[in-house]
Coordinates of C-alpha atoms and ligand atoms in Angstrom, one line a residue:
M281 CA 1.9 9.3 -27.9
P282 CA 0.6 6.0 -29.3
F283 CA 0.2 3.1 -27.0
D284 CA 2.5 0.9 -29.0
Q285 CA 5.4 3.1 -28.0
K286 CA 7.6 1.6 -25.3
L287 CA 7.5 3.9 -22.3
K288 CA 10.4 4.4 -19.9
I289 CA 9.0 4.6 -16.4
L290 CA 10.7 5.2 -13.0
F291 CA 8.8 4.1 -9.9
V292 CA 9.9 5.9 -6.7
S293 CA 8.8 4.5 -3.4
A294 CA 9.9 4.4 0.2
E295 CA 8.8 0.8 0.4
V296 CA 8.8 -2.0 -2.2
A297 CA 7.9 -5.6 -1.5
P298 CA 9.7 -7.9 -0.9
F299 CA 12.6 -5.6 0.2
A300 CA 10.9 -3.4 2.7
K301 CA 7.2 -3.4 3.6
T302 CA 4.8 -1.9 6.2
G303 CA 1.6 -2.1 4.2
G304 CA -0.1 -2.0 0.8
L305 CA 2.2 0.6 -0.7
A306 CA 5.0 -1.9 -0.8
D307 CA 2.8 -4.5 -2.5
V308 CA 1.7 -2.1 -5.2
C309 CA 5.3 -0.8 -5.9
G310 CA 6.6 -4.4 -5.9
S311 CA 4.0 -5.6 -8.4
L312 CA 2.7 -3.0 -10.8
P313 CA 6.1 -2.3 -12.4
G314 CA 6.4 -6.1 -13.3
Y315 CA 3.0 -6.0 -15.0
L316 CA 4.2 -2.9 -17.0
V317 CA 7.4 -4.7 -18.0
A318 CA 5.2 -7.7 -19.1
A319 CA 3.2 -5.3 -21.3
G320 CA 6.5 -4.3 -23.1
H321 CA 7.5 -1.2 -21.2
D322 CA 10.8 -0.3 -19.5
A323 CA 9.7 0.1 -15.9
R324 CA 12.3 0.5 -13.1
I325 CA 12.1 1.1 -9.4
V326 CA 14.1 3.1 -7.0
M327 CA 14.0 2.9 -3.2
P328 CA 16.3 3.6 -0.2
K329 CA 18.7 0.9 0.8
Y330 CA 17.6 0.3 4.4
R331 CA 19.8 -1.6 6.9
T332 CA 17.6 -4.7 6.8
I333 CA 17.8 -5.1 3.0
D334 CA 20.1 -8.0 2.2
C335 CA 20.2 -9.1 -1.4
Q336 CA 22.7 -9.3 -4.2
M337 CA 23.3 -5.9 -5.8
D338 CA 25.9 -4.2 -7.9
Y339 CA 27.5 -0.8 -7.6
I340 CA 26.4 1.6 -10.4
A341 CA 27.5 5.1 -9.4
D342 CA 28.2 7.6 -6.7
F343 CA 27.9 11.4 -6.5
P344 CA 27.7 14.1 -3.9
I345 CA 24.5 15.7 -2.7
H346 CA 24.9 19.0 -0.7
I347 CA 22.1 19.0 1.9
N348 CA 21.8 20.7 5.3
A349 CA 25.2 22.3 5.0
R350 CA 26.8 18.9 4.6
K351 CA 28.2 17.0 1.6
Q352 CA 26.6 13.5 1.6
T353 CA 27.7 10.8 -0.7
C354 CA 24.8 9.1 -2.6
I355 CA 25.7 5.6 -3.7
I356 CA 23.4 3.9 -6.3
K357 CA 23.3 0.2 -6.5
K358 CA 21.2 -2.1 -8.6
L359 CA 19.7 -5.5 -7.9
T360 CA 21.9 -8.0 -9.7
H361 CA 18.9 -9.8 -11.1
G362 CA 16.2 -7.2 -11.5
N363 CA 15.2 -3.6 -12.3
V364 CA 15.4 -2.1 -8.7
Y365 CA 17.9 0.6 -7.8
F366 CA 18.8 1.3 -4.2
V367 CA 19.9 4.7 -2.8
E368 CA 22.5 4.0 -0.3
N369 CA 23.7 6.4 2.4
E370 CA 24.9 5.2 5.7
H371 CA 23.9 8.3 7.7
Y372 CA 20.2 8.2 6.6
Y373 CA 19.3 4.6 6.0
E374 CA 21.7 2.4 7.9
R375 CA 19.2 2.1 10.8
Y376 CA 16.3 -0.2 11.8
G377 CA 12.8 0.9 10.8
I378 CA 11.6 2.6 7.7
Y379 CA 9.8 5.6 9.3
G380 CA 9.5 7.4 12.6
H381 CA 13.0 8.8 12.8
H382 CA 13.6 12.4 14.1
D383 CA 15.1 13.4 10.8
D384 CA 12.5 11.9 8.4
A385 CA 12.1 15.2 6.6
E386 CA 15.8 15.2 5.7
R387 CA 16.0 11.5 5.0
F388 CA 13.2 11.6 2.5
A389 CA 14.3 15.0 1.0
F390 CA 17.7 13.3 0.4
F391 CA 15.8 10.3 -1.2
C392 CA 13.8 12.7 -3.5
R393 CA 16.9 14.5 -4.6
A394 CA 18.8 11.2 -5.1
A395 CA 16.0 9.7 -7.3
V396 CA 16.2 12.7 -9.6
E397 CA 20.0 13.5 -9.5
M398 CA 20.9 9.8 -10.2
L399 CA 19.3 9.7 -13.6
P400 CA 22.2 11.0 -15.7
Y401 CA 24.6 8.8 -13.7
I402 CA 22.6 5.6 -14.4
E403 CA 21.9 6.8 -18.0
F404 CA 18.2 6.5 -17.7
Q405 CA 16.0 9.2 -19.1
P406 CA 12.4 8.2 -18.2
D407 CA 9.3 9.5 -20.0
I408 CA 7.6 9.5 -16.7
I409 CA 8.4 9.4 -13.0
H410 CA 5.8 7.7 -10.9
L411 CA 5.7 9.1 -7.4
N412 CA 4.1 7.2 -4.5
D413 CA 2.9 8.9 -1.3
W414 CA 4.3 11.8 0.6
H415 CA 7.9 10.6 0.8
T416 CA 8.3 11.2 -2.9
G417 CA 5.9 14.2 -3.5
P418 CA 8.6 16.9 -3.7
I419 CA 10.2 15.2 -6.7
S420 CA 7.7 16.9 -9.1
M421 CA 8.6 20.2 -7.3
I422 CA 12.3 19.6 -8.0
L423 CA 11.6 18.8 -11.7
K424 CA 9.5 22.0 -12.1
E425 CA 11.5 24.4 -9.9
H426 CA 15.0 23.4 -10.9
Y427 CA 14.9 21.5 -14.2
E428 CA 12.1 22.9 -16.3
D429 CA 14.5 24.1 -18.9
H430 CA 17.2 21.5 -18.5
P431 CA 17.8 19.5 -21.6
F432 CA 18.0 16.1 -19.8
F433 CA 15.0 16.6 -17.4
K434 CA 12.6 19.0 -19.2
N435 CA 10.6 16.3 -20.9
I436 CA 10.1 14.0 -17.9
A437 CA 6.5 14.0 -16.8
S438 CA 5.3 13.1 -13.3
I439 CA 2.4 11.3 -11.8
F440 CA 1.7 11.3 -8.1
T441 CA -0.2 8.4 -6.6
I442 CA -1.8 9.0 -3.2
H443 CA -2.1 5.7 -1.4
N444 CA -3.3 7.3 1.8
L445 CA -4.0 11.0 2.2
K446 CA -3.9 10.8 6.0
Y447 CA -0.1 10.5 5.9
Q448 CA 1.1 13.9 4.6
G449 CA 4.7 14.5 5.6
N450 CA 4.2 17.9 7.1
F451 CA 7.4 19.3 8.6
H452 CA 9.0 22.6 9.7
K453 CA 9.3 25.3 7.1
D454 CA 13.1 25.0 7.2
T455 CA 12.7 21.7 5.3
L456 CA 12.5 23.9 2.2
R457 CA 16.3 24.4 2.3
F458 CA 16.9 20.7 1.8
F459 CA 15.5 21.3 -1.7
N460 CA 17.3 24.6 -2.4
V461 CA 14.0 26.3 -3.3
G462 CA 13.1 29.8 -2.3
D463 CA 10.5 31.0 0.1
Y464 CA 8.2 31.9 -2.7
V465 CA 6.9 28.3 -2.8
F466 CA 6.0 28.5 0.9
V467 CA 2.4 29.7 0.2
P468 CA -0.9 28.0 0.6
E469 CA -1.3 27.7 -3.2
K470 CA 1.9 25.6 -3.3
V471 CA 3.5 23.7 -0.4
E472 CA 2.6 25.5 2.7
F473 CA 0.1 23.7 5.0
F474 CA -0.8 25.3 8.3
N475 CA 2.7 26.9 8.5
S476 CA 4.4 23.6 7.7
F477 CA 6.2 22.4 4.6
S478 CA 4.0 19.6 3.2
F479 CA 5.6 16.8 1.1
I480 CA 2.1 15.6 0.0
K481 CA 1.1 19.1 -1.1
A482 CA 4.2 19.4 -3.2
G483 CA 3.2 16.2 -5.0
I484 CA -0.3 17.4 -5.5
C485 CA 0.7 20.9 -6.6
Y486 CA 3.5 20.1 -9.1
S487 CA 2.7 16.7 -10.6
D488 CA 1.3 16.6 -14.1
I489 CA -1.3 14.0 -13.1
I490 CA -2.5 12.9 -9.7
N491 CA -4.3 9.7 -8.9
T492 CA -5.5 7.6 -6.0
V493 CA -6.0 3.9 -5.6
S494 CA -9.7 3.5 -6.1
E495 CA -12.5 5.4 -7.8
T496 CA -14.5 5.8 -4.6
Y497 CA -11.6 7.1 -2.6
A498 CA -10.8 9.6 -5.4
K499 CA -14.3 11.0 -4.8
E500 CA -14.1 10.8 -1.0
I501 CA -10.9 12.9 -0.8
L502 CA -12.7 15.8 -2.4
T503 CA -15.1 16.0 0.6
S504 CA -14.5 17.6 4.0
N505 CA -15.1 14.1 5.5
G506 CA -12.3 12.3 3.6
G507 CA -10.1 15.2 2.5
E508 CA -7.9 15.3 5.6
G509 CA -7.8 19.1 5.3
L510 CA -6.7 19.0 1.7
D511 CA -10.1 18.6 0.0
G512 CA -10.1 22.3 -1.1
F513 CA -6.6 22.0 -2.5
L514 CA -7.4 18.8 -4.3
I515 CA -10.6 20.3 -5.8
R516 CA -8.4 22.9 -7.5
R517 CA -6.7 20.0 -9.3
S518 CA -9.7 17.8 -9.8
A519 CA -9.4 18.0 -13.6
D520 CA -6.2 16.0 -13.3
L521 CA -7.3 13.7 -10.5
Y522 CA -8.2 10.0 -11.2
G523 CA -8.9 6.8 -9.3
I524 CA -7.5 3.5 -10.4
T525 CA -8.2 0.4 -8.3
N526 CA -5.1 -1.5 -7.2
G527 CA -4.5 -5.1 -8.2
I528 CA -2.4 -7.7 -6.5
D529 CA 0.4 -9.9 -8.0
Y530 CA -1.3 -13.1 -8.9
E531 CA 2.0 -14.9 -9.1
V532 CA 3.0 -14.0 -5.6
F533 CA -0.4 -14.5 -4.1
N534 CA -1.4 -17.9 -5.5
P535 CA -2.7 -20.7 -3.2
E536 CA -1.6 -23.2 -5.9
T537 CA 2.1 -22.3 -5.7
D538 CA 2.6 -20.3 -2.4
T539 CA 5.5 -22.0 -0.6
D540 CA 4.6 -20.3 2.7
I541 CA 1.3 -22.0 3.2
Y542 CA 0.9 -25.5 4.7
K543 CA -0.8 -27.2 1.7
N544 CA -1.4 -25.8 -1.8
Y545 CA -4.9 -25.8 -3.1
N546 CA -7.2 -24.3 -5.8
A547 CA -10.9 -23.9 -6.4
Q548 CA -11.3 -27.6 -7.1
S549 CA -9.4 -28.8 -3.9
L550 CA -11.1 -26.9 -1.1
D551 CA -10.5 -29.8 1.3
D552 CA -6.8 -28.9 1.1
K553 CA -7.8 -25.4 2.2
K554 CA -9.3 -27.0 5.3
L555 CA -6.0 -28.7 6.0
N556 CA -4.5 -25.2 6.1
K557 CA -7.0 -24.3 8.8
F558 CA -6.2 -27.3 10.9
R559 CA -2.4 -26.7 10.7
L560 CA -3.0 -23.0 11.5
Q561 CA -5.1 -23.9 14.6
K562 CA -2.3 -26.2 15.7
D563 CA 0.3 -23.5 15.3
L564 CA -1.8 -21.0 17.2
G565 CA -2.5 -23.5 20.0
L566 CA -6.2 -23.5 19.2
P567 CA -8.4 -26.7 19.2
E568 CA -8.4 -28.3 15.8
A569 CA -12.0 -28.2 14.5
D570 CA -13.9 -27.4 11.3
I571 CA -15.5 -24.3 12.8
P572 CA -15.4 -20.8 11.2
M573 CA -12.1 -19.0 11.5
I574 CA -12.3 -15.3 11.3
A575 CA -9.1 -13.4 10.5
L576 CA -7.8 -9.9 10.7
I577 CA -4.4 -8.9 9.4
S578 CA -3.7 -5.2 9.7
R579 CA -1.6 -2.3 10.8
L580 CA -3.1 -1.5 14.2
T581 CA -4.3 2.1 13.7
D582 CA -7.5 4.0 14.1
Q583 CA -8.1 3.9 10.4
K584 CA -8.7 0.1 10.5
G585 CA -11.9 0.3 12.6
L586 CA -10.4 -1.7 15.5
E587 CA -12.7 0.0 18.0
L588 CA -15.5 -2.1 16.6
V589 CA -13.5 -5.3 17.0
L590 CA -12.6 -4.5 20.6
D591 CA -16.2 -3.7 21.2
T592 CA -17.6 -6.9 19.8
L593 CA -15.0 -9.5 20.5
G594 CA -16.7 -10.6 23.7
E595 CA -19.9 -11.2 21.8
L596 CA -18.1 -13.1 19.0
M597 CA -16.4 -15.3 21.5
K598 CA -19.8 -16.6 22.6
Q599 CA -20.2 -18.1 19.1
N600 CA -18.8 -21.4 17.9
L601 CA -15.9 -19.9 16.1
Q602 CA -12.2 -18.9 16.3
F603 CA -10.6 -15.6 15.7
V604 CA -7.0 -14.9 14.7
L605 CA -5.4 -11.5 14.6
L606 CA -2.0 -10.6 13.1
G607 CA -0.9 -6.9 13.4
T608 CA 1.4 -4.3 14.8
G609 CA 1.0 -0.6 15.4
D610 CA -0.4 1.6 18.1
E611 CA 0.4 0.5 21.6
Y612 CA -3.1 1.1 22.7
Y613 CA -4.5 -1.5 20.3
E614 CA -1.6 -3.9 20.9
N615 CA -2.3 -3.9 24.6
A616 CA -6.0 -4.0 24.3
F617 CA -5.8 -7.1 22.1
R618 CA -3.2 -8.7 24.4
M619 CA -5.7 -8.3 27.3
L620 CA -8.5 -9.9 25.4
H621 CA -6.2 -12.7 24.3
S622 CA -5.4 -13.6 27.8
R623 CA -9.2 -13.8 28.5
Y624 CA -10.1 -15.9 25.4
K625 CA -7.0 -18.0 24.8
E626 CA -9.0 -21.1 23.7
K627 CA -10.7 -19.3 20.9
F628 CA -8.5 -16.3 20.0
G629 CA -5.1 -16.6 18.3
L630 CA -3.0 -13.4 18.5
F631 CA 0.4 -12.5 17.0
I632 CA 1.6 -8.9 17.6
G633 CA 4.3 -8.2 15.0
F634 CA 5.0 -8.1 11.3
N635 CA 5.2 -11.6 9.8
P636 CA 4.6 -12.1 6.1
V637 CA 4.8 -15.9 6.3
L638 CA 2.2 -16.1 9.0
A639 CA 0.1 -13.7 7.0
Q640 CA 0.0 -16.1 4.1
R641 CA -0.9 -19.0 6.4
I642 CA -3.7 -17.0 7.9
Y643 CA -5.1 -16.0 4.5
A644 CA -5.0 -19.6 3.5
G645 CA -6.3 -21.1 6.7
S646 CA -9.2 -18.8 7.5
D647 CA -12.8 -18.7 6.3
I648 CA -13.7 -15.0 6.9
F649 CA -11.5 -11.9 6.6
L650 CA -12.6 -8.9 8.5
M651 CA -11.9 -5.3 7.4
P652 CA -14.2 -2.8 9.3
S653 CA -12.1 0.2 8.2
V654 CA -13.2 3.8 9.0
F655 CA -11.8 4.7 5.6
E656 CA -9.8 2.6 3.1
P657 CA -8.1 4.1 0.0
C658 CA -8.1 0.7 -1.7
G659 CA -7.3 -2.1 0.7
L660 CA -5.3 -5.2 -0.4
G661 CA -6.2 -7.5 2.4
Q662 CA -9.6 -8.2 1.0
L663 CA -8.2 -8.9 -2.5
I664 CA -5.5 -11.3 -1.1
S665 CA -8.2 -13.0 1.0
L666 CA -10.4 -13.5 -2.1
R667 CA -7.5 -15.0 -3.9
Y668 CA -7.2 -17.5 -1.1
G669 CA -10.9 -18.2 -0.9
T670 CA -11.4 -16.4 2.4
I671 CA -14.5 -14.4 2.3
P672 CA -14.3 -10.7 3.2
V673 CA -16.6 -9.0 5.6
V674 CA -15.9 -5.3 5.1
R675 CA -17.2 -1.8 5.8
S676 CA -18.3 -0.3 2.4
T677 CA -15.9 2.6 2.1
G678 CA -13.3 3.6 -0.5
G679 CA -11.7 0.7 -2.3
L680 CA -13.6 -1.8 -0.2
K681 CA -16.8 -0.5 -1.7
D682 CA -15.4 -0.8 -5.2
T683 CA -14.2 -4.4 -4.8
I684 CA -16.6 -6.2 -2.4
K685 CA -20.3 -6.7 -3.3
D686 CA -22.7 -8.0 -0.7
Y687 CA -23.6 -11.7 -1.1
S688 CA -26.9 -11.4 0.8
E689 CA -28.1 -8.7 -1.5
N690 CA -26.8 -10.3 -4.6
P691 CA -26.2 -14.0 -4.3
D692 CA -25.3 -14.4 -8.0
Q693 CA -22.5 -11.9 -8.0
G694 CA -21.7 -11.1 -4.4
N695 CA -18.2 -11.9 -3.2
G696 CA -18.4 -11.0 0.5
F697 CA -20.5 -9.3 3.2
T698 CA -20.7 -5.6 3.6
F699 CA -22.0 -3.0 6.0
D700 CA -22.3 0.8 5.7
E701 CA -22.8 2.3 9.2
F702 CA -19.7 2.5 11.3
S703 CA -21.1 0.7 14.3
S704 CA -20.5 -2.5 16.2
C705 CA -24.1 -3.5 15.6
A706 CA -23.8 -3.2 11.8
M707 CA -20.5 -5.1 11.8
L708 CA -21.8 -7.9 14.0
G709 CA -24.9 -8.2 11.8
S710 CA -22.7 -8.7 8.7
I711 CA -20.5 -11.3 10.4
M712 CA -23.6 -13.1 11.6
K713 CA -24.9 -13.3 8.0
A714 CA -21.6 -14.8 6.9
L715 CA -21.6 -17.3 9.8
D716 CA -25.2 -18.3 9.1
I717 CA -24.3 -19.3 5.5
F718 CA -21.1 -21.1 6.6
N719 CA -23.0 -23.1 9.3
T720 CA -26.3 -23.8 7.7
Q721 CA -25.7 -23.8 3.9
P722 CA -22.2 -25.4 3.3
E723 CA -22.8 -25.9 -0.5
K724 CA -23.6 -22.3 -0.9
W725 CA -20.5 -21.3 1.1
S726 CA -18.3 -23.6 -1.0
A727 CA -19.8 -22.1 -4.2
L728 CA -19.0 -18.6 -2.8
V729 CA -15.4 -19.6 -2.0
E730 CA -14.9 -21.1 -5.5
R731 CA -16.2 -17.9 -7.1
S732 CA -14.0 -15.8 -5.0
I733 CA -10.9 -17.8 -5.9
K734 CA -11.7 -17.5 -9.6
Q735 CA -12.2 -13.8 -9.6
D736 CA -9.5 -11.7 -11.2
Y737 CA -8.1 -8.9 -9.1
S738 CA -4.7 -8.9 -10.7
W739 CA -3.3 -5.8 -12.3
G740 CA -4.6 -6.7 -15.8
K741 CA -7.2 -3.9 -16.3
S742 CA -5.5 -1.4 -14.1
V743 CA -2.3 -1.5 -16.0
E744 CA -4.1 -0.3 -19.1
K745 CA -5.6 2.5 -17.0
Y746 CA -2.1 3.5 -15.7
L747 CA -0.8 3.6 -19.3
C748 CA -3.6 6.0 -20.2
L749 CA -2.7 8.2 -17.2
Y750 CA 1.0 8.2 -18.2
K751 CA 0.0 9.4 -21.6
K752 CA -2.2 12.1 -20.1
A753 CA 0.7 13.3 -17.9
I754 CA 3.1 13.5 -20.8
N755 CA 0.4 15.5 -22.8
N756 CA -0.1 17.8 -19.8
L757 CA 3.6 18.4 -19.6
R758 CA 3.8 19.2 -23.3
A759 CA 0.7 21.5 -23.2
N760 CA 2.1 23.5 -20.2
G761 CA 5.7 23.4 -21.3
Ligands
ADP898 P1 -2.5 -0.6 4.4 O1 -1.7 -0.3 3.2 O2 -3.4 0.5 4.8 O3 -1.7 -1.1 5.5 P2 -3.7 -2.8 2.8 O4 -4.8 -3.7 3.0 O5 -3.7 -2.0 1.5 O6 -3.5 -1.8 4.1 O7 -2.3 -3.6 2.7 C1 -1.8 -4.3 3.8 C2 -0.7 -5.2 3.4 O8 0.2 -5.4 4.5 C3 -1.3 -6.6 3.0 O9 -0.3 -7.2 2.1 C4 -1.3 -7.3 4.4 O10 -1.2 -8.7 4.3 C5 0.1 -6.8 4.9 N1 0.1 -6.8 6.4 C6 -0.5 -5.9 7.3 N2 -0.1 -6.2 8.5 C7 0.7 -7.2 8.5 C8 1.5 -7.9 9.5 N3 1.4 -7.6 10.8 N4 2.3 -8.9 9.1 C9 2.4 -9.2 7.8 N5 1.7 -8.6 6.8 C10 0.9 -7.6 7.2

């Protein structure tokens, strides 16, 4: 298929920014389709209509889905001004919280079926369905097991993007019946994983192409260290497995126009970035001073290397700096940081919760952004912080390794500070290098900040790569069909 052909693409995701977000998955699914549209393609999105979504939308269609011995009505609505479809069903989605419900297997099975079964009703016959993470994995199974010879569906190719292999959607074997497929797929070569039905395995097994969100992570998941028990299964499909580094939306994340931050700025007006720091300090109840501000914005889970932060915070607090943390997640981390906050109130700003506006203010008002992840499929925090001239200190793993080059080793091209070993000592060493330049060589620091703001981590290059993968997926489908 030539590239000048306009492709019809359906993105399917459990979260899409700005409608529902818990992490980077939402950012990607909220931005990549827009870049594909700008490149001349017809890219649309479908997601569940959660209770908290409140925007202008129009009724498009409704139809029944028989699932778990019940007839459920699936209502499809569409954003009045945009290309986003919502799957509405009171029973499954009219609740608070995207994940973590007792019936998530059934909720996302319903979503998978709705995303496929809605297509004739909305009169959209995509060339490719782009699946994202475990919640959508079984869609390619549905296409292959039910619709391989169906005139409407048989030419629809699928690509499965793994944003995080750790989250797999492994549920009781009975989940199979939500999809009306026979027991014959419940084998280790297909969807069975340690006697569970695995949503992610369905995506890996049946999709025409698989990819993950950075080149390094695409290699890491083929090893026993990074494979989360699926490395062997992924190796079997390694000929169809690719890595494409995520971008961010340079319109949404733009310090020159961002209406959430205190004062807009660009690479030429760094004093205005400093004003953002002073206002942030005021809001956090910290003393206003031009001292380094280190930030961490993250889901609070083991993946993010927070043990190292807990371990070193006391040492960091001895330095002339401030630290701000915005996050929510495991109770253990929330409580541990609360305790440290009560001890270091005059230097440590803490906000436990999910707050996109505060996140932007922290990106703009900080000097250093910390990501000491155990593993990181791509990571968007470091890309957003670069865009706001906030210099990342990261552990070199996955996408962090692909996007952040160490300044001390390469002052001409470095855009941050990196460490390899997962240890408090290595992380502290890297932070100290950054602090040293900030404190003793301000011109060099400003030059580094300017360089980081000017770097391009938008979707530009990666969109072309996705178009290549779509073409490969379509070719694979034809070759195997
Ligand atoms: P992950 O997808 O593993 O959570 P990423 O770095 O890829 O990590 O993306 C995280 C995204 O979620 C970023 O846009 C980050 O700013 C945002 N984010 C994380 N935690 C919070 C929070 N507590 N409040 C607001 N935004 C957050």
